[in-house]
Amino acid sequence: MATGGGTMPNLEGQASNFAHSGAGRSGAAVSAVVAGPDPSSALGLHREPMYNWQATKSSVKERFAFLFNNELLSDVKFVVGKGRQAQRIPAHKFVLAAGSAVFDAMFNGGMATTSAEIELPDVEPAAFLALLRFLYSDEVHIGPETVMTTLYTAKKYAVPALEAHCVEFLTKHLRADNAFMLLTQARLFDEPQLASLCLDTIDKSTADAISAEGFTDIDLDTLCAVLERDTLGIRESRLFAAVVRWAEAECYRQQLPLTSENKQKVLGKALSLIRFPLMTVEEFAAGPAQSGILFDREVVNLFLHFTVNPKPRVDYIDRPRCCLRGKECSINRFQQVESRWGYSGTSDRIRFSVNRRISVVGFGLYGSIHGPTDYQVNIQIIESDKSLTLGQNDTGFSCDGTANTFRVMFKEPIEIIPNVSYTACATLKGPDSHYGTKGLKKVVHESTTGTKTTFFFLSSPGNNNGTSVEDGQIPEIIFYT
């Protein structure tokens, strides 16, 4: 009796991961994808009369479909599955070799098997029958209980058309509460299209996705792939709490005591992907500071980052998770840069409106004329008519002494409605800086797809450090459409 190895692709490592991740279970983990009957369970051996059966089949497709799972003319048998669950399934080498390069190599290659019975212990019987039915008749029989095992089998035997049907089935039933489970399988099976759709779903419904049971079952690499994203729609404090839940589950899987040190150990590189600077000091104090997962010096540095200026350097990303799709855009309202703009504690302000809905994520500001310098800065966006502050950030930035602009970002994107007046504010503390001149009242940004976003600028009356349409600070607005 031969085994189905040899000339087939080496997927043993994938198979073990497949079983560990839950995709190999024929029960609850995969059935969470979608409820409903599984047609694969009805596949059985043909027992029709054999004499003159050809006369009852009017097409090649009907004749081949009749031979599916049929002892008639069979020249090979597969023992599929393990133990008591194993099934002996008859097949026809010609049909299998015509539909799969792996089977062709198995039967006709340089190391072709001569055995009439081949063991396939790593394949589920229902999935193998679904594969054979497809090769014999082009019929697709997959359901929630077998879709993952069928995808595994289709990839193992190089039948991309059946792979595509499995991915399509999963895509149709993708939801926030199964997105992480499907993402793990998409990465395992190298299905980039499905993985991308899972990530989009996680971006749009992050809170629901991380609350689902499947979140704590993902592997470390998948966790890191998600934490690296700029487009997650959730507060960083809630994301941290979910990551702690994952660490506790991973300690359990590795049979480690639930200590802070072990949680830190299993998180590894994922911990550095949490964007602690995006939290408020209250959120940080109530969660991460008391978790024991951070070293004491890291807690102190982050508290200093929240509370003092100039801010100490921290080893965590402070780029906002903007929850937005597409490409970051920016406009510059000045045509020329000059020297010496002073600061006395009063904010620089400029009013603006736009012709379409956008989300502002930060400003570009001018830096020092005296070489490399650190600035303290408070940035705000105010809805002008209501005097309502929509977003603000107390932060800092470092400049290199050039006339370039330097990015200062909000912690969260600020939605800007068309034809509403807003005031952009920046209060800087630091030495004299460069400033812009020959300002424009109207600036048009055109995307690569031809979409135009038009900004209109007006000078802001009242308490202002001198910035106007014509000259001053706040040269750039950074936004997403």
Short mmCIF file of C-alpha atoms in Angstrom, two decimals:
data_model
loop_
_atom_site.label_atom_id
_atom_site.label_comp_id
_atom_site.label_asym_id
_atom_site.label_seq_id
_atom_site.Cartn_x
_atom_site.Cartn_y
_atom_site.Cartn_z
CA MET A 1 0.00 0.00 0.00
CA ALA A 2 1.49 3.36 -1.04
CA THR A 3 1.01 6.76 0.55
CA GLY A 4 0.05 9.88 -1.33
CA GLY A 5 3.42 11.58 -0.86
CA GLY A 6 6.41 11.21 -3.14
CA THR A 7 5.81 13.35 -6.17
CA MET A 8 3.16 15.54 -4.54
CA PRO A 9 3.96 19.02 -3.19
CA ASN A 10 5.40 18.94 0.32
CA LEU A 11 2.65 20.44 2.44
CA GLU A 12 3.30 18.56 5.68
CA GLY A 13 4.17 21.75 7.53
CA GLN A 14 1.03 23.41 6.24
CA ALA A 15 -1.04 20.41 7.24
CA SER A 16 0.15 20.58 10.84
CA ASN A 17 -0.49 24.30 11.00
CA PHE A 18 -3.83 23.68 9.32
CA ALA A 19 -4.89 21.28 12.06
CA HIS A 20 -3.51 23.48 14.86
CA SER A 21 -5.26 26.58 13.59
CA GLY A 22 -8.63 24.86 13.56
CA ALA A 23 -9.16 24.72 9.81
CA GLY A 24 -8.69 20.97 9.86
CA ARG A 25 -11.48 20.47 12.39
CA SER A 26 -14.65 19.39 10.68
CA GLY A 27 -16.82 20.92 13.38
CA ALA A 28 -17.45 24.18 15.18
CA ALA A 29 -14.44 26.29 14.18
CA VAL A 30 -15.14 26.13 10.47
CA SER A 31 -18.92 25.94 10.70
CA ALA A 32 -18.78 29.41 12.23
CA VAL A 33 -18.23 30.67 8.69
CA VAL A 34 -21.88 30.13 7.80
CA ALA A 35 -24.74 28.00 8.95
CA GLY A 36 -26.44 25.58 6.56
CA PRO A 37 -26.48 22.03 5.24
CA ASP A 38 -23.33 20.48 3.83
CA PRO A 39 -23.97 18.71 0.54
CA SER A 40 -20.65 16.84 0.71
CA SER A 41 -22.03 14.54 3.41
CA ALA A 42 -24.41 13.00 0.87
CA LEU A 43 -21.65 11.72 -1.43
CA GLY A 44 -21.90 7.95 -1.72
CA LEU A 45 -20.75 5.05 -3.82
CA HIS A 46 -22.66 4.44 -7.08
CA ARG A 47 -24.64 1.22 -7.12
CA GLU A 48 -26.48 1.52 -10.46
CA PRO A 49 -26.76 -1.50 -12.81
CA MET A 50 -23.58 -1.81 -14.87
CA TYR A 51 -24.82 -3.48 -18.05
CA ASN A 52 -25.19 -1.07 -20.98
CA TRP A 53 -25.00 1.96 -18.67
CA GLN A 54 -23.33 3.90 -21.46
CA ALA A 55 -26.55 3.95 -23.46
CA THR A 56 -28.30 5.88 -20.70
CA LYS A 57 -25.72 8.69 -20.72
CA SER A 58 -26.00 11.12 -23.61
CA SER A 59 -22.79 13.11 -23.03
CA VAL A 60 -19.18 12.67 -21.98
CA LYS A 61 -19.91 14.71 -18.86
CA GLU A 62 -22.74 12.36 -17.85
CA ARG A 63 -20.60 9.27 -18.46
CA PHE A 64 -17.69 10.62 -16.40
CA ALA A 65 -20.08 11.79 -13.66
CA PHE A 66 -21.47 8.23 -13.53
CA LEU A 67 -17.96 6.89 -12.90
CA PHE A 68 -17.42 9.24 -9.94
CA ASN A 69 -16.94 7.20 -6.73
CA ASN A 70 -17.80 4.09 -8.70
CA GLU A 71 -15.99 0.75 -8.63
CA LEU A 72 -16.80 0.27 -12.32
CA LEU A 73 -13.60 0.43 -14.42
CA SER A 74 -11.72 1.71 -11.36
CA ASP A 75 -7.96 1.12 -11.47
CA VAL A 76 -6.88 2.80 -8.22
CA LYS A 77 -8.24 3.12 -4.70
CA PHE A 78 -7.48 5.72 -2.05
CA VAL A 79 -7.67 5.13 1.69
CA VAL A 80 -8.55 8.64 2.82
CA GLY A 81 -8.42 9.87 6.42
CA LYS A 82 -7.24 8.25 9.63
CA GLY A 83 -8.42 5.45 11.86
CA ARG A 84 -12.09 4.66 11.97
CA GLN A 85 -12.89 7.77 9.94
CA ALA A 86 -10.89 6.49 6.95
CA GLN A 87 -12.79 5.67 3.76
CA ARG A 88 -11.77 3.56 0.77
CA ILE A 89 -12.61 5.54 -2.38
CA PRO A 90 -12.32 4.12 -5.93
CA ALA A 91 -11.08 6.29 -8.78
CA HIS A 92 -9.77 6.24 -12.34
CA LYS A 93 -6.18 7.28 -13.04
CA PHE A 94 -6.96 8.75 -16.45
CA VAL A 95 -9.61 11.13 -15.10
CA LEU A 96 -7.44 12.23 -12.17
CA ALA A 97 -4.32 12.72 -14.29
CA ALA A 98 -6.32 14.76 -16.82
CA GLY A 99 -7.50 17.12 -14.08
CA SER A 100 -4.44 17.46 -11.85
CA ALA A 101 -0.71 17.72 -12.54
CA VAL A 102 -0.06 16.19 -9.11
CA PHE A 103 -2.08 13.08 -9.93
CA ASP A 104 -0.45 12.96 -13.37
CA ALA A 105 2.98 12.88 -11.74
CA MET A 106 1.77 10.33 -9.18
CA PHE A 107 0.62 7.88 -11.86
CA ASN A 108 2.77 8.70 -14.90
CA GLY A 109 5.88 10.49 -13.66
CA GLY A 110 9.41 9.19 -13.24
CA MET A 111 8.63 8.00 -9.69
CA ALA A 112 5.07 6.87 -10.42
CA THR A 113 3.45 4.57 -7.89
CA THR A 114 2.60 1.02 -8.92
CA SER A 115 0.35 0.41 -5.93
CA ALA A 116 -3.35 -0.10 -6.53
CA GLU A 117 -4.17 1.41 -3.13
CA ILE A 118 -2.84 4.76 -1.90
CA GLU A 119 -3.12 6.11 1.64
CA LEU A 120 -3.97 9.80 2.18
CA PRO A 121 -4.03 10.19 5.97
CA ASP A 122 -3.84 14.01 5.92
CA VAL A 123 -6.96 14.50 3.73
CA GLU A 124 -10.55 14.53 4.93
CA PRO A 125 -12.78 12.02 3.07
CA ALA A 126 -15.53 14.58 2.40
CA ALA A 127 -13.00 17.05 0.98
CA PHE A 128 -11.41 14.39 -1.23
CA LEU A 129 -14.82 13.38 -2.55
CA ALA A 130 -15.57 17.05 -3.30
CA LEU A 131 -12.30 17.22 -5.24
CA LEU A 132 -13.07 14.06 -7.20
CA ARG A 133 -16.62 15.15 -7.96
CA PHE A 134 -15.21 18.38 -9.42
CA LEU A 135 -12.64 16.50 -11.54
CA TYR A 136 -15.27 14.06 -12.85
CA SER A 137 -18.18 16.44 -13.44
CA ASP A 138 -17.19 20.10 -12.82
CA GLU A 139 -19.79 20.10 -10.03
CA VAL A 140 -18.92 22.10 -6.90
CA HIS A 141 -20.11 20.61 -3.63
CA ILE A 142 -18.75 22.60 -0.70
CA GLY A 143 -20.37 23.71 2.51
CA PRO A 144 -19.45 25.36 5.81
CA GLU A 145 -18.16 22.08 7.28
CA THR A 146 -15.89 21.24 4.35
CA VAL A 147 -14.83 24.48 2.69
CA MET A 148 -11.48 24.76 4.51
CA THR A 149 -10.56 21.11 4.08
CA THR A 150 -11.61 21.27 0.43
CA LEU A 151 -9.46 24.36 -0.10
CA TYR A 152 -6.51 22.52 1.46
CA THR A 153 -7.13 19.49 -0.78
CA ALA A 154 -7.55 21.59 -3.93
CA LYS A 155 -4.25 23.33 -3.27
CA LYS A 156 -2.47 20.08 -2.43
CA TYR A 157 -3.52 18.51 -5.72
CA ALA A 158 -3.12 21.71 -7.77
CA VAL A 159 -6.71 22.25 -8.91
CA PRO A 160 -6.90 26.07 -9.02
CA ALA A 161 -10.46 26.20 -10.37
CA LEU A 162 -11.77 24.44 -7.25
CA GLU A 163 -9.55 26.68 -5.10
CA ALA A 164 -11.27 29.68 -6.66
CA HIS A 165 -14.72 28.28 -5.84
CA CYS A 166 -13.67 27.77 -2.21
CA VAL A 167 -12.33 31.31 -1.93
CA GLU A 168 -15.51 32.66 -3.52
CA PHE A 169 -17.61 30.72 -0.98
CA LEU A 170 -15.56 32.13 1.91
CA THR A 171 -15.71 35.66 0.51
CA LYS A 172 -19.50 35.58 0.29
CA HIS A 173 -19.74 34.62 3.95
CA LEU A 174 -17.02 36.90 5.30
CA ARG A 175 -18.15 38.87 8.35
CA ALA A 176 -16.49 40.79 11.16
CA ASP A 177 -16.96 37.89 13.58
CA ASN A 178 -15.13 35.38 11.37
CA ALA A 179 -12.65 37.73 9.65
CA PHE A 180 -9.70 36.80 11.86
CA MET A 181 -10.25 33.07 11.50
CA LEU A 182 -10.47 33.39 7.73
CA LEU A 183 -7.46 35.73 7.64
CA THR A 184 -5.34 33.08 9.37
CA GLN A 185 -6.39 30.49 6.79
CA ALA A 186 -5.92 32.90 3.87
CA ARG A 187 -2.35 33.56 4.99
CA LEU A 188 -1.71 29.86 5.58
CA PHE A 189 -3.00 28.91 2.12
CA ASP A 190 -1.39 31.89 0.38
CA GLU A 191 -4.67 33.40 -0.80
CA PRO A 192 -3.82 37.13 -1.04
CA GLN A 193 -7.20 38.19 -2.42
CA LEU A 194 -9.08 36.61 0.47
CA ALA A 195 -6.53 37.97 2.96
CA SER A 196 -7.00 41.49 1.59
CA LEU A 197 -10.80 41.22 1.91
CA CYS A 198 -10.43 39.98 5.50
CA LEU A 199 -8.18 42.92 6.37
CA ASP A 200 -10.64 45.38 4.80
CA THR A 201 -13.42 43.87 6.92
CA ILE A 202 -11.25 44.15 10.05
CA ASP A 203 -10.49 47.80 9.21
CA LYS A 204 -14.15 48.67 8.82
CA SER A 205 -15.39 46.77 11.89
CA THR A 206 -12.34 46.54 14.11
CA ALA A 207 -14.20 46.56 17.41
CA ASP A 208 -16.51 43.71 16.36
CA ALA A 209 -13.65 41.72 14.83
CA ILE A 210 -11.39 41.82 17.90
CA SER A 211 -14.34 40.92 20.14
CA ALA A 212 -14.96 37.68 18.24
CA GLU A 213 -13.63 34.38 19.59
CA GLY A 214 -11.47 33.86 16.52
CA PHE A 215 -9.25 36.83 17.38
CA THR A 216 -7.49 35.08 20.25
CA ASP A 217 -6.85 32.01 18.04
CA ILE A 218 -4.70 33.78 15.44
CA ASP A 219 -0.95 33.24 15.24
CA LEU A 220 1.65 35.86 16.16
CA ASP A 221 2.52 36.75 12.54
CA THR A 222 -1.14 37.42 11.74
CA LEU A 223 -1.47 39.55 14.88
CA CYS A 224 1.56 41.61 13.83
CA ALA A 225 0.23 42.01 10.28
CA VAL A 226 -2.94 43.54 11.71
CA LEU A 227 -1.21 45.76 14.30
CA GLU A 228 1.01 47.23 11.57
CA ARG A 229 -2.02 48.67 9.76
CA ASP A 230 -2.71 52.40 9.76
CA THR A 231 -6.38 51.85 8.94
CA LEU A 232 -7.80 50.13 12.03
CA GLY A 233 -10.96 51.86 13.24
CA ILE A 234 -10.54 51.64 17.00
CA ARG A 235 -9.10 53.49 19.99
CA GLU A 236 -5.59 52.30 20.80
CA SER A 237 -6.56 51.58 24.41
CA ARG A 238 -9.21 49.07 23.26
CA LEU A 239 -6.75 47.53 20.85
CA PHE A 240 -4.25 47.08 23.69
CA ALA A 241 -6.89 45.36 25.83
CA ALA A 242 -7.59 42.93 22.97
CA VAL A 243 -3.88 42.22 22.54
CA VAL A 244 -3.64 41.39 26.25
CA ARG A 245 -6.52 38.91 25.76
CA TRP A 246 -4.59 37.34 22.90
CA ALA A 247 -1.45 37.09 25.07
CA GLU A 248 -3.41 35.31 27.81
CA ALA A 249 -4.77 32.81 25.28
CA GLU A 250 -1.28 32.25 23.87
CA CYS A 251 0.11 31.60 27.37
CA TYR A 252 -2.60 28.99 27.78
CA ARG A 253 -1.70 27.37 24.43
CA GLN A 254 1.98 27.27 25.43
CA GLN A 255 1.09 26.05 28.94
CA LEU A 256 2.77 29.05 30.56
CA PRO A 257 1.64 30.63 33.86
CA LEU A 258 -0.36 33.85 33.39
CA THR A 259 2.35 36.26 34.51
CA SER A 260 3.19 39.70 33.12
CA GLU A 261 6.61 38.41 32.06
CA ASN A 262 5.10 35.53 30.08
CA LYS A 263 2.56 37.81 28.40
CA GLN A 264 5.41 40.07 27.36
CA LYS A 265 7.35 37.03 26.15
CA VAL A 266 4.59 35.61 23.93
CA LEU A 267 3.77 39.05 22.49
CA GLY A 268 7.34 39.55 21.34
CA LYS A 269 7.53 41.96 18.41
CA ALA A 270 3.75 42.61 18.56
CA LEU A 271 4.18 44.76 21.68
CA SER A 272 6.28 47.32 19.77
CA LEU A 273 3.42 47.73 17.27
CA ILE A 274 0.99 49.10 19.88
CA ARG A 275 0.86 52.87 19.39
CA PHE A 276 0.87 53.97 23.03
CA PRO A 277 1.46 57.67 22.15
CA LEU A 278 -1.99 57.73 20.52
CA MET A 279 -3.67 57.12 23.88
CA THR A 280 -4.68 59.84 26.28
CA VAL A 281 -2.69 59.95 29.51
CA GLU A 282 -5.81 58.72 31.31
CA GLU A 283 -6.17 55.72 28.99
CA PHE A 284 -2.49 54.88 29.40
CA ALA A 285 -2.64 55.19 33.19
CA ALA A 286 -5.73 52.99 33.47
CA GLY A 287 -4.48 50.22 31.18
CA PRO A 288 -0.91 49.71 29.93
CA ALA A 289 0.77 51.44 32.90
CA GLN A 290 -0.81 48.95 35.30
CA SER A 291 -0.58 45.86 33.08
CA GLY A 292 2.97 44.92 34.05
CA ILE A 293 3.68 44.14 30.39
CA LEU A 294 5.83 47.25 29.90
CA PHE A 295 9.17 47.77 31.63
CA ASP A 296 9.19 50.45 34.33
CA ARG A 297 11.46 52.71 32.28
CA GLU A 298 9.05 52.45 29.33
CA VAL A 299 6.13 53.45 31.54
CA VAL A 300 8.09 56.46 32.86
CA ASN A 301 9.15 57.55 29.37
CA LEU A 302 5.61 57.33 28.07
CA PHE A 303 4.25 59.32 31.02
CA LEU A 304 6.87 61.96 30.28
CA HIS A 305 5.87 61.89 26.62
CA PHE A 306 2.28 62.62 27.63
CA THR A 307 3.01 65.34 30.19
CA VAL A 308 6.20 67.32 29.47
CA ASN A 309 7.79 69.34 26.68
CA PRO A 310 10.11 68.84 24.96
CA LYS A 311 8.92 65.25 24.77
CA PRO A 312 11.44 62.44 25.28
CA ARG A 313 11.90 59.96 22.47
CA VAL A 314 9.85 56.79 22.82
CA ASP A 315 10.26 53.54 20.91
CA TYR A 316 6.63 53.35 19.84
CA ILE A 317 4.91 54.57 16.69
CA ASP A 318 2.97 57.82 17.04
CA ARG A 319 1.50 57.81 13.51
CA PRO A 320 -2.30 57.92 13.79
CA ARG A 321 -4.44 55.02 12.70
CA CYS A 322 -6.50 57.12 10.36
CA CYS A 323 -9.25 54.54 9.68
CA LEU A 324 -9.24 55.73 6.08
CA ARG A 325 -8.71 54.17 2.67
CA GLY A 326 -6.69 55.48 -0.19
CA LYS A 327 -3.56 57.57 -0.39
CA GLU A 328 -2.49 60.37 1.92
CA CYS A 329 -2.71 63.80 0.25
CA SER A 330 -1.44 67.27 1.12
CA ILE A 331 -1.67 70.80 -0.23
CA ASN A 332 0.68 73.76 0.28
CA ARG A 333 -0.89 77.20 0.16
CA PHE A 334 2.33 79.23 -0.21
CA GLN A 335 4.47 79.81 -3.30
CA GLN A 336 7.59 81.09 -1.55
CA VAL A 337 9.44 80.71 1.80
CA GLU A 338 11.08 83.53 3.78
CA SER A 339 12.92 83.79 7.12
CA ARG A 340 12.08 84.95 10.67
CA TRP A 341 8.61 84.28 12.03
CA GLY A 342 8.49 84.80 15.78
CA TYR A 343 6.36 83.25 18.55
CA SER A 344 5.00 84.74 21.76
CA GLY A 345 2.40 82.20 22.92
CA THR A 346 -0.36 83.30 20.53
CA SER A 347 -1.67 80.80 18.00
CA ASP A 348 -1.24 81.12 14.24
CA ARG A 349 -4.63 80.66 12.55
CA ILE A 350 -6.06 80.35 9.07
CA ARG A 351 -9.67 79.71 8.06
CA PHE A 352 -10.46 77.24 5.30
CA SER A 353 -13.28 75.35 3.62
CA VAL A 354 -13.37 72.58 1.02
CA ASN A 355 -15.69 71.53 -1.78
CA ARG A 356 -15.92 67.84 -0.79
CA ARG A 357 -15.82 65.67 2.30
CA ILE A 358 -12.27 64.93 3.54
CA SER A 359 -10.53 63.87 6.75
CA VAL A 360 -7.64 65.99 7.99
CA VAL A 361 -4.91 64.02 9.78
CA GLY A 362 -2.31 66.74 10.38
CA PHE A 363 -0.49 69.90 9.32
CA GLY A 364 2.88 70.65 7.80
CA LEU A 365 4.61 73.43 9.77
CA TYR A 366 7.77 75.47 9.19
CA GLY A 367 10.77 74.97 11.47
CA SER A 368 13.70 76.95 12.79
CA ILE A 369 16.00 79.25 10.84
CA HIS A 370 18.76 78.54 13.39
CA GLY A 371 19.52 74.91 12.55
CA PRO A 372 18.19 71.68 14.09
CA THR A 373 15.68 72.50 16.84
CA ASP A 374 12.80 70.96 18.80
CA TYR A 375 9.44 72.75 19.02
CA GLN A 376 6.51 72.32 21.35
CA VAL A 377 3.21 72.74 19.56
CA ASN A 378 -0.52 72.53 20.06
CA ILE A 379 -2.57 71.98 16.90
CA GLN A 380 -6.34 72.31 16.63
CA ILE A 381 -9.16 72.38 14.11
CA ILE A 382 -12.17 74.47 15.13
CA GLU A 383 -15.55 74.70 13.40
CA SER A 384 -15.51 78.47 12.99
CA ASP A 385 -19.18 79.42 13.27
CA LYS A 386 -19.78 77.25 16.36
CA SER A 387 -16.37 77.85 18.00
CA LEU A 388 -16.33 74.08 18.46
CA THR A 389 -12.96 72.34 18.78
CA LEU A 390 -13.16 69.17 16.66
CA GLY A 391 -9.69 67.86 17.42
CA GLN A 392 -6.43 68.88 19.00
CA ASN A 393 -3.02 67.48 19.96
CA ASP A 394 -0.34 68.70 22.36
CA THR A 395 2.86 67.39 20.89
CA GLY A 396 6.22 68.42 19.49
CA PHE A 397 8.35 68.10 16.39
CA SER A 398 11.98 68.25 15.44
CA CYS A 399 13.25 70.25 12.47
CA ASP A 400 16.58 70.20 10.66
CA GLY A 401 17.00 73.93 9.98
CA THR A 402 15.89 73.76 6.35
CA ALA A 403 12.93 75.57 4.79
CA ASN A 404 11.03 72.28 4.47
CA THR A 405 7.75 71.65 6.27
CA PHE A 406 7.56 69.20 9.18
CA ARG A 407 4.62 66.93 9.89
CA VAL A 408 2.53 67.37 13.04
CA MET A 409 -0.31 64.89 13.28
CA PHE A 410 -3.62 64.61 15.11
CA LYS A 411 -4.26 61.47 17.13
CA GLU A 412 -7.40 60.76 15.11
CA PRO A 413 -8.64 61.98 11.71
CA ILE A 414 -10.99 64.98 11.75
CA GLU A 415 -13.91 64.91 9.35
CA ILE A 416 -14.34 68.07 7.26
CA ILE A 417 -17.74 68.71 5.68
CA PRO A 418 -18.05 70.55 2.33
CA ASN A 419 -18.74 74.30 2.38
CA VAL A 420 -18.33 74.67 6.17
CA SER A 421 -15.82 77.15 7.59
CA TYR A 422 -13.04 75.71 9.78
CA THR A 423 -10.07 77.30 11.54
CA ALA A 424 -6.69 75.58 11.56
CA CYS A 425 -4.64 76.60 14.61
CA ALA A 426 -1.02 76.00 15.61
CA THR A 427 0.54 77.39 18.81
CA LEU A 428 4.30 76.97 18.66
CA LYS A 429 6.90 77.40 21.39
CA GLY A 430 10.42 77.69 20.06
CA PRO A 431 12.85 79.94 18.15
CA ASP A 432 12.08 82.03 15.08
CA SER A 433 11.13 79.95 12.06
CA HIS A 434 10.73 80.14 8.32
CA TYR A 435 7.36 81.31 7.00
CA GLY A 436 5.47 81.27 3.74
CA THR A 437 4.63 84.16 1.44
CA LYS A 438 2.68 84.73 -1.78
CA GLY A 439 -0.22 82.77 -0.35
CA LEU A 440 -3.11 81.49 -2.43
CA LYS A 441 -6.79 81.97 -1.67
CA LYS A 442 -7.67 78.83 -3.61
CA VAL A 443 -5.67 75.61 -3.91
CA VAL A 444 -6.80 72.61 -5.98
CA HIS A 445 -5.51 69.10 -5.35
CA GLU A 446 -6.04 66.60 -8.15
CA SER A 447 -5.67 62.89 -7.42
CA THR A 448 -4.24 60.31 -9.81
CA THR A 449 -7.82 59.32 -10.66
CA GLY A 450 -8.72 62.90 -11.59
CA THR A 451 -10.71 63.70 -8.43
CA LYS A 452 -10.34 67.37 -7.49
CA THR A 453 -10.40 68.70 -3.93
CA THR A 454 -10.56 72.49 -3.73
CA PHE A 455 -9.46 74.42 -0.62
CA PHE A 456 -10.52 78.04 -0.03
CA PHE A 457 -8.57 80.13 2.51
CA LEU A 458 -9.56 83.24 4.49
CA SER A 459 -7.64 85.17 7.12
CA SER A 460 -8.81 84.45 10.67
CA PRO A 461 -9.82 87.54 12.65
CA GLY A 462 -9.19 88.02 16.36
CA ASN A 463 -6.29 86.77 18.45
CA ASN A 464 -3.79 85.63 15.84
CA ASN A 465 0.01 85.50 15.72
CA GLY A 466 -0.07 87.13 12.31
CA THR A 467 -0.78 84.29 9.91
CA SER A 468 -3.02 85.30 6.99
CA VAL A 469 -3.87 84.20 3.50
CA GLU A 470 -0.84 86.12 2.19
CA ASP A 471 1.86 84.90 4.60
CA GLY A 472 2.60 83.11 7.87
CA GLN A 473 2.54 79.57 9.29
CA ILE A 474 0.44 76.43 8.63
CA PRO A 475 1.52 76.05 5.01
CA GLU A 476 0.28 72.47 4.59
CA ILE A 477 -2.87 70.52 5.34
CA ILE A 478 -2.48 66.72 5.27
CA PHE A 479 -5.68 64.83 4.48
CA TYR A 480 -7.46 61.82 3.01
CA THR A 481 -10.37 62.02 0.59
#
